[in-house]
Coordinates of C-alpha atoms in Angstrom, one line a residue:
X1 CA 130.5 110.5 -12.6
X2 CA 126.9 112.1 -14.1
X3 CA 125.4 109.2 -12.7
X4 CA 127.2 108.9 -9.1
X5 CA 125.9 112.6 -8.3
X6 CA 122.6 111.5 -9.3
X7 CA 122.1 108.5 -7.2
X8 CA 123.7 111.0 -4.0
X9 CA 121.1 113.6 -4.6
X10 CA 118.3 110.6 -4.8
X11 CA 119.2 109.1 -1.6
X12 CA 119.1 112.7 0.1
X13 CA 115.7 113.2 -1.1
X14 CA 114.9 109.7 0.4
X15 CA 116.2 111.0 3.9
X16 CA 114.7 114.5 3.7
X17 CA 110.5 112.8 2.7
X18 CA 111.4 110.2 5.6
X19 CA 112.5 113.0 8.3
X20 CA 109.4 115.1 7.1
X21 CA 107.2 111.7 7.3
X22 CA 108.1 111.3 11.0
X23 CA 107.7 114.8 11.5
X24 CA 104.0 114.5 10.4
X25 CA 103.4 111.7 12.9
X26 CA 104.0 113.6 15.5
X27 CA 101.4 116.3 15.5
X28 CA 98.7 114.3 17.8
X29 CA 100.6 114.3 21.7
X30 CA 100.1 113.8 25.0
X31 CA 99.9 116.1 27.1
X32 CA 99.0 116.9 31.1
X33 CA 97.0 113.5 30.8
X34 CA 95.0 113.9 28.1
X35 CA 95.5 113.9 24.2
X36 CA 95.4 116.9 22.7
X37 CA 95.6 117.6 18.8
X38 CA 98.5 120.2 17.6
X39 CA 101.4 121.6 19.8
X40 CA 103.1 119.8 22.1
X41 CA 103.7 122.6 23.6
X42 CA 100.1 124.0 24.5
X43 CA 99.7 122.4 27.0
X44 CA 96.3 122.0 27.0
X45 CA 94.2 119.1 29.3
X46 CA 91.8 117.3 27.5
X47 CA 89.2 115.2 29.4
X48 CA 87.6 112.0 27.1
X49 CA 84.7 110.8 28.6
X50 CA 83.1 107.4 27.0
X51 CA 79.9 107.8 25.8
X52 CA 77.0 105.1 25.9
X53 CA 75.1 106.9 23.4
X54 CA 75.1 110.1 20.7
X55 CA 73.0 112.9 22.0
X56 CA 69.5 112.5 20.8
X57 CA 69.1 116.4 20.3
X58 CA 70.5 119.2 22.4
X59 CA 67.8 121.7 22.5
X60 CA 67.3 122.1 26.5
X61 CA 63.9 122.2 26.6
X62 CA 62.9 120.0 24.7
X63 CA 65.4 117.0 24.6
X64 CA 64.8 114.0 27.2
X65 CA 67.6 111.3 26.3
X66 CA 70.2 111.5 29.0
X67 CA 73.0 110.8 26.6
X68 CA 71.9 115.0 25.3
X69 CA 71.6 116.4 28.8
X70 CA 74.8 114.9 30.5
X71 CA 75.7 117.0 27.6
X72 CA 73.8 119.8 27.6
X73 CA 74.6 120.3 31.6
X74 CA 77.9 121.2 30.9
X75 CA 76.7 124.4 28.0
X76 CA 73.5 125.3 30.2
X77 CA 72.5 126.6 32.8
X78 CA 69.4 127.3 35.1
X79 CA 68.6 130.0 38.3
X80 CA 69.0 127.3 41.2
X81 CA 70.9 123.9 41.7
X82 CA 70.9 121.2 44.2
X83 CA 74.5 120.9 46.2
X84 CA 76.3 117.9 47.8
X85 CA 73.4 117.6 50.5
X86 CA 70.1 118.1 48.1
X87 CA 70.1 121.5 49.1
X88 CA 69.1 124.8 47.1
X89 CA 72.4 126.6 45.6
X90 CA 73.5 129.8 43.8
X91 CA 73.6 129.2 39.6
X92 CA 72.5 132.2 37.9
X93 CA 70.8 133.6 40.6
X94 CA 73.0 134.4 43.2
X95 CA 70.0 135.1 45.6
X96 CA 66.1 134.6 45.8
X97 CA 63.3 135.1 48.5
X98 CA 59.9 133.9 48.3
X99 CA 57.9 136.7 49.4
X100 CA 54.7 135.5 50.0
X101 CA 52.9 132.2 49.2
X102 CA 52.8 132.4 45.4
X103 CA 55.3 135.0 44.5
X104 CA 59.2 134.2 44.6
X105 CA 61.8 136.4 43.2
X106 CA 65.6 136.0 42.0
X107 CA 68.4 138.5 42.0
X108 CA 70.7 137.4 39.1
X109 CA 74.5 137.5 38.9
X110 CA 75.7 140.5 37.3
X111 CA 78.3 139.9 34.3
X112 CA 77.4 136.3 33.4
X113 CA 77.0 135.8 29.1
X114 CA 76.2 133.7 26.8
X115 CA 78.5 131.8 24.4
X116 CA 77.7 134.5 21.9
X117 CA 79.3 137.1 23.9
X118 CA 76.1 138.9 25.1
X119 CA 75.6 139.1 28.2
X120 CA 73.0 137.7 30.4
X121 CA 69.5 139.9 31.8
X122 CA 66.7 139.6 33.6
X123 CA 64.8 139.5 30.1
X124 CA 66.7 136.3 28.8
X125 CA 65.3 134.7 32.0
X126 CA 61.7 135.6 30.9
X127 CA 62.2 134.8 27.5
X128 CA 63.3 131.5 28.6
X129 CA 60.1 130.3 31.2
X130 CA 57.5 131.9 28.3
X131 CA 59.2 129.7 25.7
X132 CA 58.6 126.6 28.1
X133 CA 55.3 127.8 28.7
X134 CA 54.5 128.2 25.2
X135 CA 52.4 124.9 24.2
X136 CA 53.9 125.4 20.2
X137 CA 57.9 124.6 21.9
X138 CA 56.5 121.4 22.9
X139 CA 58.7 121.8 26.1
X140 CA 59.4 118.2 28.5
X141 CA 59.1 120.9 31.7
X142 CA 56.0 122.4 30.9
X143 CA 53.7 120.5 33.2
X144 CA 56.7 122.0 36.1
X145 CA 55.9 125.4 35.6
X146 CA 52.3 125.4 35.0
X147 CA 51.0 127.2 37.9
X148 CA 53.3 130.5 36.8
X149 CA 50.7 133.1 36.2
X150 CA 53.1 136.3 35.6
X151 CA 57.2 136.7 35.3
X152 CA 57.5 140.3 35.8
X153 CA 61.2 141.9 35.0
X154 CA 61.8 144.1 38.0
X155 CA 65.1 145.3 36.6
X156 CA 68.3 143.8 34.4
X157 CA 69.1 141.5 37.2
X158 CA 65.7 140.9 39.0
X159 CA 63.0 139.0 37.8
X160 CA 59.5 137.8 40.3
X161 CA 57.6 135.0 39.3
X162 CA 53.8 135.2 40.4
X163 CA 52.1 131.7 40.7
X164 CA 48.1 130.6 40.5
X165 CA 48.7 129.1 43.6
X166 CA 50.9 128.1 46.2
X167 CA 53.0 125.0 44.9
X168 CA 55.7 123.3 47.2
X169 CA 57.9 122.1 44.3
X170 CA 58.3 125.7 42.3
X171 CA 62.2 125.7 43.6
X172 CA 62.9 122.1 42.8
X173 CA 62.0 122.4 39.4
X174 CA 63.9 125.7 39.0
X175 CA 66.5 123.8 40.5
X176 CA 65.9 120.9 37.5
X177 CA 68.7 121.4 35.0
X178 CA 68.9 121.9 31.5
X179 CA 64.9 121.7 30.7
X180 CA 65.0 125.0 33.0
X181 CA 67.9 126.4 31.0
X182 CA 68.4 130.4 30.6
X183 CA 68.8 130.6 26.5
X184 CA 69.0 133.5 24.3
X185 CA 66.4 135.0 22.6
X186 CA 68.3 135.4 19.5
X187 CA 69.4 131.4 19.0
X188 CA 66.6 130.4 18.5
X189 CA 64.6 133.2 16.5
X190 CA 68.3 132.3 14.0
X191 CA 67.7 128.7 13.9
X192 CA 64.5 127.8 14.9
X193 CA 65.3 125.5 17.6
X194 CA 68.3 124.6 19.6
X195 CA 68.4 120.8 18.2
X196 CA 72.0 121.3 16.6
X197 CA 73.1 124.4 17.7
X198 CA 73.7 125.1 21.3
X199 CA 73.8 128.6 23.0
X200 CA 74.6 128.9 27.2
X201 CA 76.1 130.3 30.1
X202 CA 77.8 127.1 31.2
X203 CA 81.7 126.1 32.0
X204 CA 82.0 124.5 28.5
X205 CA 80.9 126.1 24.9
X206 CA 80.3 122.9 22.3
X207 CA 82.8 123.1 19.4
X208 CA 81.6 120.0 17.3
X209 CA 79.5 117.1 16.9
X210 CA 79.8 114.7 15.1
X211 CA 77.2 111.6 15.0
X212 CA 78.7 108.5 15.7
X213 CA 82.2 109.7 16.7
X214 CA 82.1 112.3 19.2
X215 CA 81.1 115.8 20.7
X216 CA 84.0 117.6 21.6
X217 CA 83.7 120.8 24.3
X218 CA 85.8 123.6 25.2
X219 CA 86.4 125.5 28.0
X220 CA 84.7 128.6 28.1
X221 CA 87.1 131.2 28.8
X222 CA 84.5 134.1 30.3
X223 CA 82.9 132.0 32.7
X224 CA 81.9 133.4 35.8
X225 CA 83.2 131.4 38.5
X226 CA 87.0 132.5 37.8
X227 CA 89.3 129.6 37.5
X228 CA 86.5 126.8 36.1
X229 CA 86.6 124.4 34.7
X230 CA 90.1 123.6 35.3
X231 CA 90.5 121.8 32.1
X232 CA 90.6 122.9 28.6
X233 CA 88.9 120.4 26.4
X234 CA 86.1 117.8 27.0
X235 CA 84.9 115.5 24.5
X236 CA 82.4 112.8 24.6
X237 CA 83.7 109.7 22.7
X238 CA 80.5 107.5 21.4
X239 CA 81.2 104.1 22.3
X240 CA 78.4 101.4 22.1
X241 CA 79.6 98.6 22.9
X242 CA 80.8 98.4 26.7
X243 CA 83.6 96.0 25.8
X244 CA 85.0 98.9 23.8
X245 CA 84.8 101.0 26.6
X246 CA 86.1 98.3 28.7
X247 CA 89.2 98.2 26.0
X248 CA 89.5 102.1 25.7
X249 CA 89.7 103.0 29.9
X250 CA 92.3 99.9 30.2
X251 CA 95.1 101.5 27.3
X252 CA 94.1 105.3 28.5
X253 CA 92.2 106.1 25.2
X254 CA 89.7 107.6 27.7
X255 CA 89.6 108.9 31.4
X256 CA 86.0 107.9 32.6
X257 CA 83.5 105.3 31.8
X258 CA 79.7 103.5 33.0
X259 CA 80.3 100.2 33.0
X260 CA 77.7 97.6 33.8
X261 CA 77.8 95.6 37.5
X262 CA 79.0 92.6 35.4
X263 CA 82.4 94.3 34.2
X264 CA 83.4 95.8 37.5
X265 CA 85.1 92.2 37.8
X266 CA 87.1 92.7 34.8
X267 CA 89.1 96.0 36.2
X268 CA 89.8 94.9 39.7
X269 CA 93.2 94.8 40.7
X270 CA 94.4 97.2 38.1
X271 CA 96.0 100.1 39.6
X272 CA 95.4 102.3 36.7
X273 CA 92.0 102.7 37.4
X274 CA 89.3 103.5 40.2
X275 CA 86.1 101.8 40.5
X276 CA 83.1 104.3 42.1
X277 CA 80.2 102.7 42.7
X278 CA 76.6 105.0 44.0
X279 CA 73.0 104.5 43.4
X280 CA 72.0 107.2 41.2
X281 CA 68.3 109.1 40.7
X282 CA 67.1 106.3 37.7
X283 CA 65.0 102.9 38.2
X284 CA 64.4 100.2 35.3
X285 CA 60.5 100.4 33.9
X286 CA 58.3 98.7 32.0
X287 CA 55.5 101.0 30.4
X288 CA 52.3 99.8 29.4
X289 CA 50.5 101.6 26.0
X290 CA 46.9 101.1 28.3
X291 CA 45.4 102.4 25.3
X292 CA 45.5 98.3 23.6
X293 CA 42.8 96.6 23.8
X294 CA 44.3 94.2 26.0
X295 CA 46.4 96.7 28.6
X296 CA 43.4 99.0 29.2
X297 CA 42.3 96.6 31.8
X298 CA 44.1 97.0 34.9
X299 CA 44.2 93.6 36.0
X300 CA 46.1 92.6 33.1
X301 CA 48.6 94.9 34.3
X302 CA 48.3 93.6 37.5
X303 CA 48.3 90.0 36.2
X304 CA 51.8 90.7 34.5
X305 CA 53.4 92.7 37.6
X306 CA 53.0 89.5 39.6
X307 CA 54.0 87.0 36.7
X308 CA 57.4 89.4 36.6
X309 CA 60.1 88.2 39.1
X310 CA 62.0 91.5 39.6
X311 CA 64.6 89.6 42.0
X312 CA 65.1 87.6 39.1
X313 CA 66.3 90.5 37.3
X314 CA 68.8 91.8 39.7
X315 CA 70.2 88.6 40.0
X316 CA 70.9 87.6 36.3
X317 CA 71.1 90.8 34.7
X318 CA 72.6 92.9 37.5
X319 CA 75.0 90.3 39.7
X320 CA 73.0 90.9 42.8
X321 CA 73.9 95.0 42.4
X322 CA 70.0 96.6 42.6
X323 CA 67.4 97.5 44.7
X324 CA 63.9 96.9 44.0
X325 CA 62.4 100.1 43.4
X326 CA 59.2 101.7 43.2
X327 CA 58.1 105.0 41.0
X328 CA 60.4 106.7 43.7
X329 CA 63.6 105.2 44.1
X330 CA 65.6 104.7 47.4
X331 CA 68.3 107.2 46.3
X332 CA 65.2 110.1 46.8
X333 CA 66.1 109.8 50.3
X334 CA 63.4 110.1 52.7
X335 CA 60.2 110.1 49.9
X336 CA 60.7 106.7 49.0
X337 CA 58.3 103.8 50.0
X338 CA 59.3 100.1 50.7
X339 CA 57.8 98.1 47.9
X340 CA 59.3 95.0 48.7
X341 CA 56.3 93.8 50.8
X342 CA 53.7 94.7 48.8
X343 CA 51.3 92.3 46.6
X344 CA 52.2 93.1 43.2
X345 CA 55.7 92.6 44.1
X346 CA 55.2 88.9 45.3
X347 CA 55.6 86.4 42.0
X348 CA 52.5 84.9 41.9
X349 CA 51.8 82.5 38.5
X350 CA 48.7 81.2 40.1
X351 CA 47.3 84.4 41.0
X352 CA 47.8 86.2 37.5
X353 CA 46.5 83.5 35.7
X354 CA 43.2 84.2 37.7
X355 CA 43.7 87.9 37.0
X356 CA 43.8 86.3 33.7
X357 CA 40.7 85.0 34.0
X358 CA 38.4 87.6 35.6
X359 CA 39.3 90.0 32.6
X360 CA 38.2 87.3 29.9
X361 CA 41.9 87.0 28.5
X362 CA 42.5 83.1 29.6
X363 CA 43.2 82.0 26.1
X364 CA 46.5 84.2 26.2
X365 CA 47.2 87.4 23.8
X366 CA 50.8 88.5 21.6
X367 CA 52.2 91.7 22.6
X368 CA 55.1 93.5 21.1
X369 CA 57.8 95.1 23.6
X370 CA 59.8 97.7 22.3
X371 CA 64.1 97.9 23.9
X372 CA 67.0 100.3 23.0
X373 CA 69.5 97.9 20.7
X374 CA 72.3 100.1 22.4
X375 CA 71.4 99.1 26.3
X376 CA 72.5 95.6 26.6
X377 CA 70.9 95.8 30.0
X378 CA 67.8 96.1 29.5
X379 CA 67.5 94.1 26.6
X380 CA 68.6 91.5 28.6
X381 CA 65.9 92.7 31.4
X382 CA 63.2 92.8 28.0
X383 CA 64.3 88.6 27.1
X384 CA 64.0 87.8 30.9
X385 CA 60.5 89.5 31.1
X386 CA 59.5 87.9 27.7
X387 CA 60.5 84.9 29.4
X388 CA 58.2 85.4 32.5
X389 CA 54.9 86.4 30.7
X390 CA 55.3 83.2 28.5
X391 CA 54.2 81.4 31.7
X392 CA 50.9 82.9 31.9
X393 CA 50.0 83.0 27.9
X394 CA 51.3 86.0 26.7
X395 CA 53.4 85.6 23.9
X396 CA 56.2 88.2 23.6
X397 CA 57.9 89.3 20.7
X398 CA 60.9 91.8 21.6
X399 CA 61.6 95.1 18.9
X400 CA 65.5 96.6 19.5
X401 CA 65.7 99.9 18.5
X402 CA 68.0 102.4 17.7
X403 CA 68.6 105.2 20.1
X404 CA 66.4 107.8 18.0
X405 CA 63.7 104.8 17.3
X406 CA 63.4 104.5 20.9
X407 CA 62.9 107.8 21.9
X408 CA 60.2 108.7 19.3
X409 CA 58.4 105.1 20.4
X410 CA 58.3 106.7 24.3
X411 CA 57.1 110.3 22.9
X412 CA 54.4 108.4 20.5
X413 CA 53.4 105.1 22.3
X414 CA 54.4 103.0 19.2
X415 CA 54.6 99.7 21.0
X416 CA 52.6 97.8 23.7
X417 CA 54.7 97.8 25.8
X418 CA 58.1 99.6 26.5
X419 CA 61.3 98.6 28.7
X420 CA 63.5 101.5 29.5
X421 CA 65.0 103.7 31.9
X422 CA 63.4 106.8 34.0
X423 CA 65.2 109.6 36.4
X424 CA 63.1 110.6 39.4
X425 CA 64.3 114.1 39.6
X426 CA 64.9 116.0 42.7
X427 CA 61.1 116.3 43.7
X428 CA 58.5 113.6 44.5
X429 CA 56.0 115.4 41.8
X430 CA 58.9 114.6 39.2
X431 CA 58.8 110.7 39.5
X432 CA 54.5 110.9 40.2
X433 CA 52.8 113.9 39.1
X434 CA 55.8 114.3 35.9
X435 CA 55.0 110.6 34.8
X436 CA 51.6 109.9 35.5
X437 CA 49.1 112.6 35.8
X438 CA 46.5 113.4 32.6
X439 CA 48.5 116.2 31.9
X440 CA 51.9 115.5 33.2
X441 CA 54.6 116.5 30.4
X442 CA 56.0 112.7 30.0
X443 CA 52.5 111.1 30.5
X444 CA 53.0 108.8 27.2
X445 CA 51.2 106.2 28.3
X446 CA 47.6 107.3 27.9
X447 CA 46.9 107.1 31.6
X448 CA 44.2 108.7 33.4
X449 CA 42.7 108.3 36.9
X450 CA 40.7 111.6 38.6
X451 CA 41.3 110.4 41.7
X452 CA 45.2 110.0 41.4
X453 CA 45.2 113.5 39.8
X454 CA 43.1 115.0 42.6
X455 CA 46.0 113.0 45.2
X456 CA 48.7 114.7 42.9
X457 CA 47.3 118.1 42.6
X458 CA 46.8 118.3 46.7
X459 CA 50.4 117.2 46.9
X460 CA 51.4 120.0 44.8
X461 CA 50.1 122.9 47.3
X462 CA 50.9 121.2 50.3
X463 CA 53.9 123.0 51.6
X464 CA 53.9 121.5 55.3
X465 CA 56.2 118.5 55.1
X466 CA 55.3 115.5 56.7
X467 CA 51.4 116.0 55.2
X468 CA 53.6 116.2 52.3
X469 CA 55.2 112.8 52.6
X470 CA 51.9 111.3 53.4
X471 CA 50.4 112.6 50.1
X472 CA 53.3 111.5 47.7
X473 CA 53.3 107.6 49.9
X474 CA 49.6 107.4 49.2
X475 CA 50.3 108.1 45.5
X476 CA 53.2 105.7 45.4
X477 CA 50.8 103.0 46.6
X478 CA 48.1 103.9 44.0
X479 CA 50.0 104.1 41.2
X480 CA 51.6 100.9 41.6
X481 CA 47.9 99.6 42.1
X482 CA 47.2 100.9 38.8
X483 CA 50.2 99.7 36.9
X484 CA 50.5 102.0 33.8
X485 CA 53.8 101.0 34.5
X486 CA 56.2 98.3 36.3
X487 CA 58.7 99.8 39.0
X488 CA 61.4 97.0 38.5
X489 CA 64.6 98.2 40.3
X490 CA 67.1 100.8 41.1
X491 CA 70.5 100.1 39.7
X492 CA 74.2 100.7 41.7
X493 CA 75.8 102.9 39.0
X494 CA 79.5 102.0 38.5
X495 CA 81.9 104.4 37.2
X496 CA 85.8 103.5 36.0
X497 CA 88.4 106.6 36.0
X498 CA 91.7 106.6 35.2
X499 CA 94.5 107.0 38.1
X500 CA 95.3 110.2 36.7
X501 CA 92.2 111.8 37.0
X502 CA 91.8 114.1 40.4
X503 CA 88.8 116.4 41.8
X504 CA 86.0 114.1 40.0
X505 CA 83.2 113.1 42.6
X506 CA 80.4 112.0 41.5
X507 CA 76.5 112.5 43.4
X508 CA 73.2 110.6 42.5
X509 CA 72.0 113.8 41.2
X510 CA 74.7 115.0 39.0
X511 CA 77.1 112.2 38.4
X512 CA 79.5 114.6 35.8
X513 CA 80.5 117.4 37.9
X514 CA 83.8 118.0 35.9
X515 CA 84.3 122.0 37.4
X516 CA 87.0 121.1 39.7
X517 CA 88.3 118.0 37.8
X518 CA 92.1 118.2 36.9
X519 CA 94.3 115.6 35.0
X520 CA 98.1 114.8 36.2

């Protein structure tokens, strides 16, 4: 009898443990089209985005990487933004006025709070721009605002900028995103910088960053636009390999991902997925360290341009789904020029060899070319360029770099050449002055040309649009002729979205506006 009762108790214990195990396995549930951790009854919507890179720092004033900017754009805001028609629209400033040629005033929204709970005021605007202009900050947008002479707080909600000269792109740079973000002084004072923390006014709040895994954001419950955002959480899941992102979007592990043109055909016909294509505001480049003994000679850079067959890259790497580009891509509208007929865009090996001979380098030479290993299209582009330059006796060694190493190499001009992507911004000066003027914040190439600088300075002051267009047309032709970079192509961007995603409409200048997005 004792043995029988003992066995019955043992059997009941096994059943109890089994039920507990089943219950514990249900703590992660799927709700409202998104995956949420916790109680199924919470009904939270979590938007899952497959990211091809980890963020490289989170300080909005100093960070350049797109992998960071896509996240910072959800956390930080500036005074103005661009709407779907590329017109200025209110953000933290509800009104603005150009008082005269060199004076701008902004009236701020009242009741806007930072994520630390403190109200944003004009003093925060003043502090943010003074931080950008402080040389020790190393702000990437410092050259945007070098003409700012005074910043005057007129009241808690009014701020005034006085410039040293008429400056045509001022409002465009005010609306340039995270690089002109308004931040709280106390956050910088507490942490030294904002690389690992984030305190903005935007629709999402940073909850967690786990390297090589994910970045987790939560809805800003105190956001000043009532009812926005609609989703409760936003998670960027790091998936460097494109095949992993494709598998994740197919199975519903994520809701949104970017893919290369070659992968589009792999999801066509899948009723659960929608493919969205658009022209972005970026281009592929081959950058030169113009302090290099070989590359400081313009003729050598021109020879390389003549040896590089851009159309072969477009056809081979982009499946024909890209366009030739200059420093101002076509997607920026009528600011760009047609580069297809320019001499340096016509492959010509004989002419390239002649230029190398004139530069006394007919025997050839060796160069190192860096490229981010995590960007498959850029690696393939570098490999084609390696083959093409071999035809004119330039032996290229490709160095594949981890993402952080690539960012460092770009900042420090480490390699002889670098293959990468650049964004054109929203104003032609961002494409031309920012990257190539002697004092441009992103002129990492060591390039300097007095005549070019004078042309850029003229474009900054000219407020007549027809004259300004003419100036920047000349600037584009000059920089293509000088060739501190080769401008290769403007890719077509592809985004795959699950069918249960609604209210999402990517724009060339803002491909991740999630304010109106909902999940079914």
